[in-house]
CSV table of C-alpha atoms and ligand atoms in Angstrom, one decimal:
chain,number,residue,atom,x,y,z
A,1,MET,CA,1.6,-25.6,-4.8
A,2,SER,CA,-0.5,-28.4,-7.4
A,3,GLN,CA,-3.0,-30.9,-6.0
A,4,ALA,CA,-0.7,-34.1,-6.1
A,5,GLU,CA,2.3,-32.2,-4.3
A,6,ASN,CA,-0.5,-31.2,-1.3
A,7,PRO,CA,-2.8,-33.1,-1.0
A,8,PHE,CA,-4.5,-31.3,1.9
A,9,LEU,CA,-5.8,-28.7,-1.1
A,10,SER,CA,-9.0,-30.8,-1.8
A,11,LEU,CA,-9.6,-30.3,2.0
A,12,ALA,CA,-9.5,-26.6,2.2
A,13,VAL,CA,-12.4,-24.1,0.9
A,14,PRO,CA,-12.7,-23.0,-2.6
A,15,TRP,CA,-11.9,-20.0,-3.0
A,16,ILE,CA,-8.5,-20.8,-0.7
A,17,ALA,CA,-7.9,-23.5,-3.1
A,18,GLY,CA,-8.0,-21.0,-5.7
A,19,LEU,CA,-5.9,-17.9,-3.8
A,20,THR,CA,-2.4,-16.9,-6.0
A,21,PRO,CA,-0.6,-15.6,-2.6
A,22,TYR,CA,0.7,-11.8,-2.7
A,23,VAL,CA,4.1,-12.1,-3.8
A,24,PRO,CA,6.8,-9.4,-2.2
A,25,GLY,CA,9.4,-8.1,-3.0
A,26,LYS,CA,13.1,-10.4,-3.3
A,27,PRO,CA,15.1,-9.4,0.1
A,28,VAL,CA,18.4,-8.1,-0.8
A,29,SER,CA,19.7,-11.3,1.6
A,30,GLU,CA,18.0,-13.9,-0.7
A,31,LEU,CA,19.2,-13.1,-3.8
A,32,GLU,CA,22.8,-12.6,-2.5
A,33,ARG,CA,22.5,-16.0,-1.1
A,34,GLU,CA,21.9,-17.2,-4.3
A,35,LEU,CA,23.7,-15.5,-6.3
A,36,GLY,CA,26.7,-15.0,-4.0
A,37,ILE,CA,27.3,-11.7,-4.8
A,38,SER,CA,27.2,-8.7,-1.9
A,39,GLY,CA,26.0,-4.8,-2.2
A,40,SER,CA,23.0,-5.4,-3.9
A,41,VAL,CA,20.2,-2.4,-4.3
A,42,LYS,CA,16.2,-3.1,-3.6
A,43,LEU,CA,14.4,-0.4,-5.0
A,44,ALA,CA,11.2,-3.1,-5.2
A,45,SER,CA,9.2,-2.7,-2.4
A,46,ASN,CA,8.2,1.7,-1.7
A,47,GLU,CA,10.3,1.4,1.9
A,48,ASN,CA,11.4,5.0,2.8
A,49,PRO,CA,15.8,4.8,1.8
A,50,LEU,CA,16.1,7.0,5.1
A,51,GLY,CA,14.0,4.5,7.6
A,52,PRO,CA,12.7,5.3,10.6
A,53,GLY,CA,13.6,8.4,11.7
A,54,PRO,CA,15.5,9.6,14.6
A,55,ARG,CA,12.2,10.4,16.8
A,56,ALA,CA,10.8,6.8,16.0
A,57,ARG,CA,14.3,5.4,17.0
A,58,GLU,CA,14.2,6.6,20.7
A,59,ALA,CA,11.3,5.7,21.3
A,60,MET,CA,12.0,2.0,20.1
A,61,ASP,CA,14.9,1.6,23.0
A,62,ALA,CA,12.9,3.3,25.6
A,63,VAL,CA,10.6,0.4,25.0
A,64,LEU,CA,12.9,-2.3,24.4
A,65,ALA,CA,12.9,-3.0,28.4
A,66,GLU,CA,9.7,-3.6,28.5
A,67,LEU,CA,8.7,-6.2,25.9
A,68,GLY,CA,8.6,-9.0,28.2
A,69,ARG,CA,5.0,-7.8,28.3
A,70,TYR,CA,2.1,-8.1,26.1
A,71,PRO,CA,1.5,-4.3,24.2
A,72,ASP,CA,-2.1,-2.8,25.0
A,73,GLY,CA,-4.4,-4.6,23.3
A,74,GLY,CA,-6.4,-1.6,22.9
A,75,GLY,CA,-3.5,0.4,21.6
A,76,PHE,CA,-4.5,3.3,23.4
A,77,GLU,CA,-1.6,5.9,23.4
A,78,LEU,CA,-1.7,5.0,19.6
A,79,ARG,CA,-5.6,6.3,18.7
A,80,ARG,CA,-5.6,9.0,20.8
A,81,VAL,CA,-2.4,10.3,18.9
A,82,LEU,CA,-3.8,8.9,16.1
A,83,ALA,CA,-7.4,10.7,16.6
A,84,GLU,CA,-5.6,14.1,17.4
A,85,TYR,CA,-3.3,14.2,14.6
A,86,HIS,CA,-6.7,13.5,12.7
A,87,GLY,CA,-9.4,16.0,14.5
A,88,LEU,CA,-11.3,12.9,15.3
A,89,SER,CA,-12.5,10.8,17.7
A,90,PRO,CA,-10.6,7.7,19.1
A,91,MET,CA,-13.1,5.3,18.6
A,92,ALA,CA,-12.7,6.2,14.5
A,93,VAL,CA,-9.6,4.8,14.9
A,94,THR,CA,-8.6,1.0,14.3
A,95,ILE,CA,-5.1,-0.3,14.6
A,96,GLY,CA,-4.0,-2.7,12.3
A,97,ASN,CA,-0.6,-5.3,11.4
A,98,GLY,CA,0.3,-2.7,8.4
A,99,SER,CA,-3.0,-0.9,7.0
A,100,ASN,CA,-2.8,-4.4,4.9
A,101,ASP,CA,-4.2,-6.2,8.3
A,102,VAL,CA,-7.0,-3.2,7.7
A,103,LEU,CA,-7.7,-4.4,4.6
A,104,ASP,CA,-8.4,-8.0,6.0
A,105,LEU,CA,-10.8,-6.6,8.4
A,106,ILE,CA,-12.7,-4.9,6.4
A,107,ALA,CA,-12.9,-7.8,4.2
A,108,ARG,CA,-13.7,-9.9,6.6
A,109,VAL,CA,-16.7,-7.5,8.2
A,110,PHE,CA,-18.0,-7.0,5.2
A,111,LEU,CA,-17.8,-9.5,2.4
A,112,GLN,CA,-18.7,-13.2,1.9
A,113,PRO,CA,-19.5,-15.8,-0.6
A,114,GLY,CA,-22.3,-14.3,-2.5
A,115,ALA,CA,-21.3,-10.6,-2.2
A,116,GLU,CA,-19.6,-9.0,-5.2
A,117,SER,CA,-16.8,-6.6,-4.2
A,118,VAL,CA,-15.2,-3.5,-7.0
A,119,PHE,CA,-12.1,-2.4,-7.6
A,120,SER,CA,-9.8,-1.2,-10.6
A,121,GLU,CA,-7.6,-2.8,-13.1
A,122,HIS,CA,-4.0,-2.2,-11.6
A,123,ALA,CA,-5.3,-1.8,-8.6
A,124,PHE,CA,-3.1,-2.4,-5.2
A,125,ALA,CA,-2.5,-6.4,-5.5
A,126,VAL,CA,-4.1,-7.1,-1.9
A,127,TYR,CA,-7.6,-6.3,-2.6
A,128,PRO,CA,-8.4,-9.3,-4.5
A,129,ILE,CA,-6.3,-11.6,-2.1
A,130,ALA,CA,-8.8,-9.8,0.4
A,131,ILE,CA,-12.1,-10.8,-1.2
A,132,GLN,CA,-11.2,-13.9,-2.4
A,133,SER,CA,-9.5,-15.0,1.1
A,134,VAL,CA,-13.5,-14.9,2.5
A,135,GLY,CA,-14.8,-16.3,-0.7
A,136,ALA,CA,-16.7,-13.3,-2.4
A,137,THR,CA,-16.8,-12.0,-5.8
A,138,ALA,CA,-14.7,-9.9,-7.4
A,139,ARG,CA,-15.3,-7.5,-10.4
A,140,VAL,CA,-13.0,-5.4,-11.8
A,141,ALA,CA,-13.0,-2.1,-13.5
A,142,LYS,CA,-11.6,-1.3,-16.9
A,143,ALA,CA,-8.5,1.4,-15.9
A,144,ARG,CA,-8.1,4.4,-18.0
A,145,ASP,CA,-5.2,5.8,-18.8
A,146,TYR,CA,-3.5,2.9,-15.8
A,147,GLY,CA,-5.6,5.0,-13.2
A,148,HIS,CA,-9.2,4.8,-12.0
A,149,ASP,CA,-11.4,4.9,-14.4
A,150,LEU,CA,-14.2,6.5,-11.9
A,151,GLU,CA,-17.2,5.6,-13.9
A,152,ALA,CA,-16.0,2.4,-14.8
A,153,MET,CA,-16.1,1.3,-11.7
A,154,ALA,CA,-19.5,3.2,-10.5
A,155,ALA,CA,-21.0,0.5,-13.3
A,156,LEU,CA,-20.1,-2.6,-11.6
A,157,VAL,CA,-22.2,-1.4,-8.4
A,158,ASN,CA,-25.7,-3.3,-7.3
A,159,ASP,CA,-27.3,-4.3,-4.9
A,160,GLN,CA,-24.5,-6.9,-4.3
A,161,THR,CA,-21.8,-4.9,-3.6
A,162,ARG,CA,-20.9,-4.6,-0.3
A,163,VAL,CA,-16.9,-2.5,-0.6
A,164,VAL,CA,-15.5,-1.1,-3.2
A,165,TRP,CA,-11.5,0.1,-3.5
A,166,ILE,CA,-9.4,2.7,-4.3
A,167,ALA,CA,-6.1,3.9,-3.5
A,168,ASN,CA,-5.3,7.2,-3.7
A,169,PRO,CA,-2.6,7.1,-5.4
A,170,ASN,CA,-2.7,3.8,-6.7
A,171,ASN,CA,0.5,1.8,-6.0
A,172,PRO,CA,1.7,-0.1,-8.8
A,173,THR,CA,1.1,3.2,-11.1
A,174,GLY,CA,1.9,6.3,-8.9
A,175,THR,CA,-1.9,7.7,-10.7
A,176,TRP,CA,-4.3,9.5,-8.8
A,177,LEU,CA,-7.7,11.1,-8.1
A,178,ALA,CA,-9.2,15.1,-7.2
A,179,ALA,CA,-10.7,15.5,-5.1
A,180,GLU,CA,-13.7,16.7,-6.5
A,181,PRO,CA,-14.6,13.1,-8.6
A,182,LEU,CA,-13.8,11.0,-5.7
A,183,LYS,CA,-16.2,12.9,-3.2
A,184,SER,CA,-18.9,12.7,-5.8
A,185,PHE,CA,-18.4,9.3,-6.5
A,186,ILE,CA,-17.8,8.5,-2.6
A,187,GLY,CA,-21.1,10.5,-2.4
A,188,SER,CA,-23.2,8.6,-5.2
A,189,LEU,CA,-22.7,5.1,-3.8
A,190,PRO,CA,-25.3,2.8,-1.6
A,191,LYS,CA,-25.5,3.1,2.0
A,192,THR,CA,-24.8,-0.8,2.1
A,193,CYS,CA,-21.3,-0.2,0.3
A,194,ILE,CA,-18.9,0.3,2.0
A,195,VAL,CA,-15.8,2.6,0.5
A,196,VAL,CA,-12.4,1.9,1.2
A,197,VAL,CA,-9.9,5.1,0.2
A,198,ASP,CA,-6.7,4.3,0.7
A,199,GLU,CA,-4.2,6.3,1.1
A,200,ALA,CA,-0.6,4.8,1.4
A,201,TYR,CA,0.8,7.1,-0.3
A,202,THR,CA,-0.4,10.2,0.8
A,203,GLU,CA,2.4,12.3,2.4
A,204,TYR,CA,4.7,12.3,-1.4
A,205,VAL,CA,1.6,13.9,-3.0
A,206,ALA,CA,1.9,17.5,-3.4
A,207,GLU,CA,-0.8,18.2,-6.4
A,208,PRO,CA,-3.0,21.2,-5.5
A,209,ASP,CA,-5.8,19.6,-6.1
A,210,PHE,CA,-5.2,15.7,-4.2
A,211,PRO,CA,-7.6,15.1,-1.5
A,212,ASP,CA,-7.7,14.0,2.7
A,213,ALA,CA,-10.4,11.8,2.6
A,214,THR,CA,-9.8,11.5,6.3
A,215,HIS,CA,-11.6,14.6,6.5
A,216,TRP,CA,-14.6,13.3,4.9
A,217,VAL,CA,-14.8,10.3,7.2
A,218,GLU,CA,-17.7,12.4,9.3
A,219,THR,CA,-19.7,12.7,6.4
A,220,PHE,CA,-19.4,9.8,5.0
A,221,PRO,CA,-20.4,6.8,7.3
A,222,ASN,CA,-19.4,4.4,4.7
A,223,LEU,CA,-16.3,5.6,4.2
A,224,ILE,CA,-13.1,4.0,5.7
A,225,VAL,CA,-9.5,6.0,5.2
A,226,THR,CA,-6.6,3.9,5.7
A,227,ARG,CA,-3.0,4.9,6.6
A,228,THR,CA,0.4,3.0,6.6
A,229,PHE,CA,3.8,4.4,9.1
A,230,SER,CA,4.9,1.8,6.5
A,231,LYS,CA,6.6,4.3,3.5
A,232,ALA,CA,7.3,8.0,4.6
A,233,HIS,CA,7.9,7.4,8.1
A,234,GLY,CA,10.3,5.1,7.2
A,235,LEU,CA,8.8,1.4,9.8
A,236,ALA,CA,7.6,-1.0,7.2
A,237,ALA,CA,9.2,-3.6,9.4
A,238,LEU,CA,7.4,-3.3,12.5
A,239,ARG,CA,4.1,-3.4,10.5
A,240,VAL,CA,1.6,-0.4,11.7
A,241,GLY,CA,-1.4,1.1,9.6
A,242,TYR,CA,-4.8,2.4,10.9
A,243,ALA,CA,-8.1,3.0,9.5
A,244,LEU,CA,-10.7,6.0,10.4
A,245,SER,CA,-14.3,5.5,10.0
A,246,ASP,CA,-17.4,6.2,11.8
A,247,PRO,CA,-16.9,4.8,15.2
A,248,ARG,CA,-19.8,2.0,13.6
A,249,ILE,CA,-17.4,1.0,11.5
A,250,ALA,CA,-14.5,0.8,13.8
A,251,ASP,CA,-17.1,-0.8,16.4
A,252,LEU,CA,-17.1,-4.1,13.7
A,253,LEU,CA,-13.4,-4.1,12.4
A,254,ASN,CA,-12.3,-4.5,16.5
A,255,ARG,CA,-14.2,-7.4,16.7
A,256,VAL,CA,-12.5,-9.6,14.7
A,257,ARG,CA,-9.2,-7.6,15.0
A,258,GLN,CA,-6.8,-9.7,16.8
A,259,PRO,CA,-6.3,-8.3,20.6
A,260,PHE,CA,-2.4,-7.5,19.9
A,261,ASN,CA,-1.8,-7.2,16.2
A,262,VAL,CA,0.2,-3.9,16.8
A,263,ASN,CA,2.7,-4.2,18.6
A,264,ALA,CA,4.7,-2.3,21.4
A,265,LEU,CA,7.6,-1.4,19.2
A,266,ALA,CA,5.4,-0.5,16.7
A,267,GLN,CA,2.8,1.1,18.8
A,268,ALA,CA,5.5,3.1,20.4
A,269,ALA,CA,7.7,4.1,17.2
A,270,ALA,CA,4.1,5.0,15.3
A,271,ILE,CA,3.0,7.6,18.3
A,272,ALA,CA,6.7,9.6,17.9
A,273,ALA,CA,6.3,9.6,14.5
A,274,ILE,CA,2.7,10.5,13.7
A,275,ASN,CA,4.5,14.1,14.7
A,276,ASP,CA,7.7,13.8,13.3
A,277,ARG,CA,7.0,15.8,10.6
A,278,GLU,CA,11.0,17.1,9.8
A,279,HIS,CA,11.6,13.2,9.0
A,280,VAL,CA,8.5,12.8,7.0
A,281,ARG,CA,10.2,16.3,4.9
A,282,ALA,CA,13.1,14.9,4.6
A,283,SER,CA,12.0,11.8,3.7
A,284,VAL,CA,8.8,13.6,1.1
A,285,GLU,CA,12.4,15.8,-0.3
A,286,LEU,CA,14.7,13.3,-1.1
A,287,ASN,CA,11.6,11.4,-2.8
A,288,ARG,CA,11.5,14.7,-5.4
A,289,ALA,CA,15.0,14.6,-6.2
A,290,GLY,CA,15.0,11.6,-6.6
A,291,MET,CA,11.7,10.4,-9.5
A,292,LYS,CA,13.3,13.3,-11.4
A,293,GLN,CA,17.2,11.5,-11.2
A,294,LEU,CA,14.8,8.2,-12.7
A,295,THR,CA,12.1,10.1,-14.7
A,296,GLY,CA,15.3,12.5,-16.5
A,297,ALA,CA,17.1,8.8,-17.3
A,298,PHE,CA,14.0,7.1,-18.9
A,299,GLU,CA,13.1,10.2,-20.8
A,300,ARG,CA,17.7,10.3,-21.9
A,301,LEU,CA,16.8,6.2,-22.6
A,302,GLY,CA,13.1,7.5,-24.9
A,303,LEU,CA,11.1,4.6,-22.4
A,304,ALA,CA,8.0,5.5,-22.0
A,305,TYR,CA,6.7,5.9,-18.0
A,306,ILE,CA,4.1,6.6,-16.2
A,307,PRO,CA,3.7,10.0,-14.1
A,308,SER,CA,4.0,9.0,-11.0
A,309,VAL,CA,2.8,10.8,-7.2
A,310,GLY,CA,3.9,7.8,-4.8
A,311,ASN,CA,7.6,6.7,-3.8
A,312,PHE,CA,8.1,5.1,-7.2
A,313,VAL,CA,7.5,4.8,-10.7
A,314,THR,CA,6.3,2.2,-13.5
A,315,VAL,CA,8.3,2.7,-16.8
A,316,ASP,CA,7.3,1.0,-20.1
A,317,CYS,CA,9.8,-1.3,-21.1
A,318,GLY,CA,8.7,-1.4,-24.6
A,319,ARG,CA,9.3,-4.9,-24.2
A,320,PRO,CA,8.8,-7.7,-22.0
A,321,ALA,CA,9.9,-6.9,-19.0
A,322,ALA,CA,10.9,-10.4,-17.5
A,323,PRO,CA,13.7,-11.1,-18.9
A,324,ILE,CA,14.8,-7.3,-18.3
A,325,ASN,CA,13.9,-7.6,-14.5
A,326,GLU,CA,16.4,-11.3,-14.6
A,327,ALA,CA,19.0,-9.1,-15.8
A,328,LEU,CA,18.7,-7.0,-13.4
A,329,LEU,CA,18.9,-9.1,-11.1
A,330,LYS,CA,22.1,-11.0,-12.0
A,331,ARG,CA,24.1,-7.2,-11.4
A,332,GLY,CA,22.4,-7.4,-7.7
A,333,VAL,CA,19.5,-4.9,-8.2
A,334,ILE,CA,15.9,-5.8,-7.2
A,335,VAL,CA,13.4,-3.8,-8.8
A,336,ARG,CA,9.5,-5.1,-9.2
A,337,PRO,CA,7.9,-6.6,-12.1
A,338,VAL,CA,3.9,-6.3,-12.8
A,339,GLY,CA,3.4,-8.5,-15.3
A,340,ASN,CA,0.6,-9.5,-12.2
A,341,TYR,CA,-0.9,-6.4,-13.0
A,342,GLY,CA,-1.7,-7.1,-15.7
A,343,MET,CA,1.0,-4.6,-17.1
A,344,PRO,CA,3.8,-7.5,-19.1
A,345,ASN,CA,6.1,-4.7,-20.1
A,346,HIS,CA,6.3,-2.7,-17.1
A,347,LEU,CA,8.9,-2.7,-14.6
A,348,ARG,CA,8.3,-0.5,-11.1
A,349,ILE,CA,10.9,1.2,-9.7
A,350,SER,CA,11.0,2.4,-5.6
A,351,ILE,CA,12.9,5.6,-5.2
A,352,GLY,CA,15.6,5.3,-3.1
A,353,LEU,CA,19.0,7.0,-2.0
A,354,GLU,CA,20.5,8.9,-5.0
A,355,SER,CA,23.4,6.3,-5.0
A,356,GLU,CA,21.2,3.4,-5.2
A,357,ASN,CA,18.6,5.1,-8.1
A,358,ALA,CA,22.3,5.2,-9.7
A,359,ARG,CA,23.2,1.8,-8.8
A,360,PHE,CA,19.6,1.2,-11.5
A,361,ILE,CA,20.0,3.7,-14.1
A,362,ALA,CA,23.4,1.6,-14.8
A,363,ALA,CA,22.4,-1.9,-14.4
A,364,PHE,CA,19.4,-0.8,-16.5
A,365,GLU,CA,21.0,1.3,-19.5
A,366,ASP,CA,23.8,-1.7,-19.4
A,367,VAL,CA,20.6,-4.2,-19.5
A,368,LEU,CA,19.2,-2.3,-22.1
A,369,ALA,CA,21.6,-2.5,-24.5
A,370,SER,CA,22.8,-5.9,-24.4
B,401,LIG,C1,2.4,-0.3,0.4
B,401,LIG,C2,0.9,-0.7,-0.1
B,401,LIG,C3,0.2,-0.2,1.6
B,401,LIG,C4,0.8,-0.3,2.9
B,401,LIG,O1,1.0,-2.1,3.1
B,401,LIG,P1,1.0,-2.4,4.8
B,401,LIG,O2,0.0,-3.2,4.7
B,401,LIG,O3,1.0,-0.8,5.5
B,401,LIG,O4,2.7,-1.9,4.9
B,401,LIG,C5,-0.8,-0.1,1.2
B,401,LIG,N1,-2.0,-0.3,0.2
B,401,LIG,C6,-1.4,0.0,-0.6
B,401,LIG,C7,-1.6,0.3,-2.3
B,401,LIG,C8,0.5,0.1,-0.7
B,401,LIG,O5,1.1,0.1,-2.1
């Protein structure tokens, strides 16, 4: 909305006035309303096509009768269960309304106008928004082969740098960093600089030298690791994520956290989901097969894609992706264009059920041929 349309723009603090909001994947209901169609598929938001597991569903059913009461504002049981799962103290856990909420808490605690914050080109779009929403200055490191270039990132760190963000693996590229280089990068940062390792997709990764940065929280007091229930656990709509850190950092994050930021359904479901290994295993297995199905199709079509360890894959259409995306929408297929990530020829496809992937492949082939 421009100044002419929004007279309040001049009243907003300058960094908010200049902020471009996050663009979420279009909901199926919205597309179907617009086009008057039905039976569309959404492969646009890296959701788990299996949804919540049976344990989470049962836990939510049991909580329905209690929804007239406020949730546990401190998330006592959820923090206890997460701490036990990770072998850390409950004091190391900060719960969030999605891990997005935690990323915002980090920005609010450690950034302000004049402070700098570093992330990579093609990294998750929420980092620049979190940085700008508190008036800090973003420093963007050039990517290498679409992935994080740790040397380029280190070169941007100075006395003003307060937060460095790393998504491992990264969204929307699906690229990842191995344990050794990541650990030595974290160790090389000044103690005045917080480093966030965002592990939203960690459950999907099977590479032998892929790190679990939660193991380093006790080694590096300036490290914050974030996790979410939105992806492999299939609870995206509930909004629940968390950070693991030194308890002294968690203390600061909790000072700005809204007291009831994680609702009662979300707390109950997350407590049940964290130990539902079978649901995560089934989700990861489905993802592996779906990844083969999609990348096999791209190979047949002679299209390059970025090898991904997540639950999505980003394909190079070899020409502007926006019109291809529009044509897919008309065929009832919602995927994610990533022009806003500096990748105008790419589309990101979330791995769905076999039938959903097949729907996408057929529509994609049809669009490319027309
Ligand atoms: C999806 C995603 C998240 C998780 O967001 P929630 O707020 O927990 O739903 C975090 N980081 C990255 C890189 C993601 O892609």
